[in-house]
PDB file of C-alpha atoms in Angstrom:
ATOM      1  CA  UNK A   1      84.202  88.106  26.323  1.00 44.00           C
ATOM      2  CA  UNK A   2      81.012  89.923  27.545  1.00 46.00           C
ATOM      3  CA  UNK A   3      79.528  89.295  30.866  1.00 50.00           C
ATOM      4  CA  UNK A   4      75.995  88.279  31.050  1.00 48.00           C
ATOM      5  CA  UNK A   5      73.756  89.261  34.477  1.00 49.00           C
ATOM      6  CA  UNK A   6      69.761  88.606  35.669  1.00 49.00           C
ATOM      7  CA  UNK A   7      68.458  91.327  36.615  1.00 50.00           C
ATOM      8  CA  UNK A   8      64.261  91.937  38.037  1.00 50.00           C
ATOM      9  CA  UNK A   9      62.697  95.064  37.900  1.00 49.00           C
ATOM     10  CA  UNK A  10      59.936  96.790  36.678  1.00 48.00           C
ATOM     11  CA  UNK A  11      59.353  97.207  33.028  1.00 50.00           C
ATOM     12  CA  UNK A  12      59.748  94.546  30.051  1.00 56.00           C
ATOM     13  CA  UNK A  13      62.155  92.083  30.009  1.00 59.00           C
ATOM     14  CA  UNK A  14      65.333  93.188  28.600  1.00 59.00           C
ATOM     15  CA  UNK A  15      69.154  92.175  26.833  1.00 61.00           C
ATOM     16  CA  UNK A  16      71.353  95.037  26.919  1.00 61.00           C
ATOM     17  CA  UNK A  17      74.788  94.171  25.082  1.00 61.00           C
ATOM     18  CA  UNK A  18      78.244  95.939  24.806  1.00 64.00           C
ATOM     19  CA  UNK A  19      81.681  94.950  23.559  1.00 66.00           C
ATOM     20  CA  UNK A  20      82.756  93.930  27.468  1.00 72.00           C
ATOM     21  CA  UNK A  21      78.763  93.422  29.241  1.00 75.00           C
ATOM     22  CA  UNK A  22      75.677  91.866  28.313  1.00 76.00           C
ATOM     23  CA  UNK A  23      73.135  92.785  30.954  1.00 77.00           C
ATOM     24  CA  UNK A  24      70.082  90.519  30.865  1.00 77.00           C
ATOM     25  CA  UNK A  25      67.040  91.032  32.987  1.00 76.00           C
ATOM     26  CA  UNK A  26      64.258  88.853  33.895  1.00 75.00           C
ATOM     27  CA  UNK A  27      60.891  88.964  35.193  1.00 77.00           C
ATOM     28  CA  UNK A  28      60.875  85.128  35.930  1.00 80.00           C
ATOM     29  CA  UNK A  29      60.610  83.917  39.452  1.00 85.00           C
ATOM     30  CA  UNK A  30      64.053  82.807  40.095  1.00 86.00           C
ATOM     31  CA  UNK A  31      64.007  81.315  43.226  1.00 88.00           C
ATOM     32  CA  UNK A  32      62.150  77.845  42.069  1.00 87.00           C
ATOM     33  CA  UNK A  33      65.536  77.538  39.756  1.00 90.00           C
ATOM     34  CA  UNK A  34      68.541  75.225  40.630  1.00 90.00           C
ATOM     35  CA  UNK A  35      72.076  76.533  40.476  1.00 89.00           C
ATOM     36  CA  UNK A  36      72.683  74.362  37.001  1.00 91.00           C
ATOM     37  CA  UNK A  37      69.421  76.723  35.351  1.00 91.00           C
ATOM     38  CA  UNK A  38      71.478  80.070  36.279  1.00 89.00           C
ATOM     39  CA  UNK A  39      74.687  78.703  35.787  1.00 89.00           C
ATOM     40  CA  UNK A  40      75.408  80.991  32.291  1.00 87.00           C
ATOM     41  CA  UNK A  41      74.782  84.308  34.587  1.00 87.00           C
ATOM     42  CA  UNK A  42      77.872  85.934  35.712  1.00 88.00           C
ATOM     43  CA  UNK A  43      76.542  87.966  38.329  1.00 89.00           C
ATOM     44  CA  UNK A  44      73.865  87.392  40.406  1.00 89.00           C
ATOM     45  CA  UNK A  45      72.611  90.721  42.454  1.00 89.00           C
ATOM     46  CA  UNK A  46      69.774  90.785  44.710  1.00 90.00           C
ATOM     47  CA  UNK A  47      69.148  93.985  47.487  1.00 87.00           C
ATOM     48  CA  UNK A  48      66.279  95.044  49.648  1.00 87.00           C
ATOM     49  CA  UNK A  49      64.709  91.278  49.984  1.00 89.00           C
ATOM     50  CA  UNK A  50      65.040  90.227  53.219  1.00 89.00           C
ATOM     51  CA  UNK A  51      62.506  92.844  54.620  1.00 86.00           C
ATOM     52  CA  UNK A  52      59.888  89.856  54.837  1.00 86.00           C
ATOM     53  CA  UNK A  53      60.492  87.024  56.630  1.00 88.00           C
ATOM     54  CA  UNK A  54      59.377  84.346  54.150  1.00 91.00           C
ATOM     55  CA  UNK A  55      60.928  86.076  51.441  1.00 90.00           C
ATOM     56  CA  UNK A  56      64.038  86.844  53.204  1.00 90.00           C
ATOM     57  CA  UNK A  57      64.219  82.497  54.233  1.00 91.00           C
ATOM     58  CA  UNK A  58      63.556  82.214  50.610  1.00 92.00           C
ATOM     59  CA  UNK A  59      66.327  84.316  49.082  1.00 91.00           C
ATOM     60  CA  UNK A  60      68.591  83.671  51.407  1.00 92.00           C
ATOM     61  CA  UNK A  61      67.967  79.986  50.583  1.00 92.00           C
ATOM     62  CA  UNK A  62      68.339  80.101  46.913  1.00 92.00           C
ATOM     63  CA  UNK A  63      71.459  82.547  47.112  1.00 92.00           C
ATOM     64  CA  UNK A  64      73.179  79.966  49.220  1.00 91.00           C
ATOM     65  CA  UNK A  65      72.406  77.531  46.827  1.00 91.00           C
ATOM     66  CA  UNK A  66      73.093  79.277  43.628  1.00 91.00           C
ATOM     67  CA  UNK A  67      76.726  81.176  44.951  1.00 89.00           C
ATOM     68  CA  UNK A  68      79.140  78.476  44.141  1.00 86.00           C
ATOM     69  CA  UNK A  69      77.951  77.736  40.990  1.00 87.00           C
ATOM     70  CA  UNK A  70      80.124  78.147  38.525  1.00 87.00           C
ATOM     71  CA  UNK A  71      83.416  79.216  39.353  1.00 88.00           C
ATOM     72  CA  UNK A  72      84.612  82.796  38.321  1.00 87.00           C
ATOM     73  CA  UNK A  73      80.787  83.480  39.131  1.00 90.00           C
ATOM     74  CA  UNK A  74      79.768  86.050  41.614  1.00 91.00           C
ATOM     75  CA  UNK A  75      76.700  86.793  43.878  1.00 92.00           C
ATOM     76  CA  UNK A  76      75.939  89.699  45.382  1.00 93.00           C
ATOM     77  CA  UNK A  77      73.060  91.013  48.056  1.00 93.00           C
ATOM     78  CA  UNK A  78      72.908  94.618  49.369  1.00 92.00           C
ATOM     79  CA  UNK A  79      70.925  94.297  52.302  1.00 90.00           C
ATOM     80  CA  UNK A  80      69.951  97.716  53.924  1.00 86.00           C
ATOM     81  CA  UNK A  81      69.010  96.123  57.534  1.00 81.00           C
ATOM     82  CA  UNK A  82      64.859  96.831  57.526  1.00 78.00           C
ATOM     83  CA  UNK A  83      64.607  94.204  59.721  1.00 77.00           C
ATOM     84  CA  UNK A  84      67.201  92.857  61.675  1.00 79.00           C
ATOM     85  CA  UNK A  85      65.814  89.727  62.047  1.00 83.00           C
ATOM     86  CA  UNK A  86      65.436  88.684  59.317  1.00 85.00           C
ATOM     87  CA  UNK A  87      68.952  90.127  58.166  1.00 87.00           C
ATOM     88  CA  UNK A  88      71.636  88.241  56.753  1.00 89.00           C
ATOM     89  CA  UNK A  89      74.116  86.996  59.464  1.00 88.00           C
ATOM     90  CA  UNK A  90      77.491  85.663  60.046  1.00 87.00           C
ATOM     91  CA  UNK A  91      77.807  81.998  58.556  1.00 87.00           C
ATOM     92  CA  UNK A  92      74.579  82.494  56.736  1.00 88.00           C
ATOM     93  CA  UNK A  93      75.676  80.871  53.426  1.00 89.00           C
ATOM     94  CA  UNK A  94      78.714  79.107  52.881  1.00 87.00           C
ATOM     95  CA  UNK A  95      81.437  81.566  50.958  1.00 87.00           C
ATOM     96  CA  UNK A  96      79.097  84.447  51.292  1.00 91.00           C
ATOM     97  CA  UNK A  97      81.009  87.094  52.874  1.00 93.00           C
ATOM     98  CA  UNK A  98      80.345  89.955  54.216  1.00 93.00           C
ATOM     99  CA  UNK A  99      82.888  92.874  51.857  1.00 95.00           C
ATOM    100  CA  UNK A 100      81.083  96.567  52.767  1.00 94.00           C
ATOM    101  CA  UNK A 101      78.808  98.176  55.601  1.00 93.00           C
ATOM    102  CA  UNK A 102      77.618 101.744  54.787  1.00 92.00           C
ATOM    103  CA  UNK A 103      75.850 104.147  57.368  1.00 90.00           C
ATOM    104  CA  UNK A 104      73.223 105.494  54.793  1.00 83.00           C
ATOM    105  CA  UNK A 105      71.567 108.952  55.895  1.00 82.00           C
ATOM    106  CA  UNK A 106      67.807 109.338  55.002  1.00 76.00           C
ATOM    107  CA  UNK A 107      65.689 112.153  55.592  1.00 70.00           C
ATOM    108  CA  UNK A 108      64.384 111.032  58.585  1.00 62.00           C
ATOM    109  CA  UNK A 109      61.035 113.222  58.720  1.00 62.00           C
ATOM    110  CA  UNK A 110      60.221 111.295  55.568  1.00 61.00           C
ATOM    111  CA  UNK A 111      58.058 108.324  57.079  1.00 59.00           C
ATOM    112  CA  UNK A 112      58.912 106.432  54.011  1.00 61.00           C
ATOM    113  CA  UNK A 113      58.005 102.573  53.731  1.00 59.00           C
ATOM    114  CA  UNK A 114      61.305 102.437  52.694  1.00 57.00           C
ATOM    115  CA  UNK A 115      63.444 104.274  55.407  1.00 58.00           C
ATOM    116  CA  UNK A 116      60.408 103.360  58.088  1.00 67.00           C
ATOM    117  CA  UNK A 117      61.153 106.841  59.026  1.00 69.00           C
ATOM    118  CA  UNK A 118      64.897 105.972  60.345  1.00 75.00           C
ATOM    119  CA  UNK A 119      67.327 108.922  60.316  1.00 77.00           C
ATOM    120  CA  UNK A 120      70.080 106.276  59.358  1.00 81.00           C
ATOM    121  CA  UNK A 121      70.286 102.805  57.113  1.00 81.00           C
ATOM    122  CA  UNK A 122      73.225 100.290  58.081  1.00 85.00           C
ATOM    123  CA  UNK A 123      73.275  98.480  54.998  1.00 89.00           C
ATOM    124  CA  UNK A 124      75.579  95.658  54.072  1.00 92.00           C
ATOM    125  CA  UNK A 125      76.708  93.911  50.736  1.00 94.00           C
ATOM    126  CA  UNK A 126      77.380  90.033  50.471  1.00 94.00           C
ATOM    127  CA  UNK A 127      79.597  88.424  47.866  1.00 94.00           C
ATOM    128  CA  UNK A 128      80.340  85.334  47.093  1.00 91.00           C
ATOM    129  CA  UNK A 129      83.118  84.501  43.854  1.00 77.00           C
TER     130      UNK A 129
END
């Protein structure tokens, strides 16, 4: 059967289907849902939200909430360490684990918002499932 995914980004919302993947994004605020509202999602991915330190609480908050629930489900966050802390840590959600650090080289002249000018990203990717 097809896998079905949330996805936000700019744009319309938007079902993409294929014989093996249905990839569904949405434009809904997410994080005022309980684990039973997402529970038909596959995959949950989230990356480059815990920059803020509300909104990093917030999604940390919901992920931890919403990883465990279904099971075969998986939840992902690619976190490229903006600010460490606010950064995921060790123990931060039960089952999330830490699977893949990457040393990501940026052009470090470029004063960027989103490199803050850093010659070098450690980013990390959580998964749950």
């Amino acid at each position: 059967p097809g896998a079905e995914m949330a996805a936000g980004g700019g744009g319309e919302e938007e079902v993409v289907r294929s014989p093996s993947c249905i990839l569904q994004t949405s434009f809904e605020d997410l994080l005022g849902t309980s684990a039973a509202d997402v529970a038909h999602f596959d995959v949950i991915m989230a990356g480059d939200v815990c920059f803020m330190k509300g909104l990093s609480g917030a999604f940390q908050s919901w992920l931890a909430s919403v990883s465990d629930r279904r099971e075969g489900c998986v939840t992902l966050l690619g976190d490229p360490s903006r600010w460490e802390q606010w950064a995921p840590q060790p123990g931060w959600a039960a089952g999330m684990e830490r699977v893949a650090a990457y040393d990501v080289n940026t052009d470090a002249a470029d004063v960027h918002p989103l490199t803050e000018g850093l010659a070098t990203r450690h980013t990390v990717v959580w998964r749950s499932g």
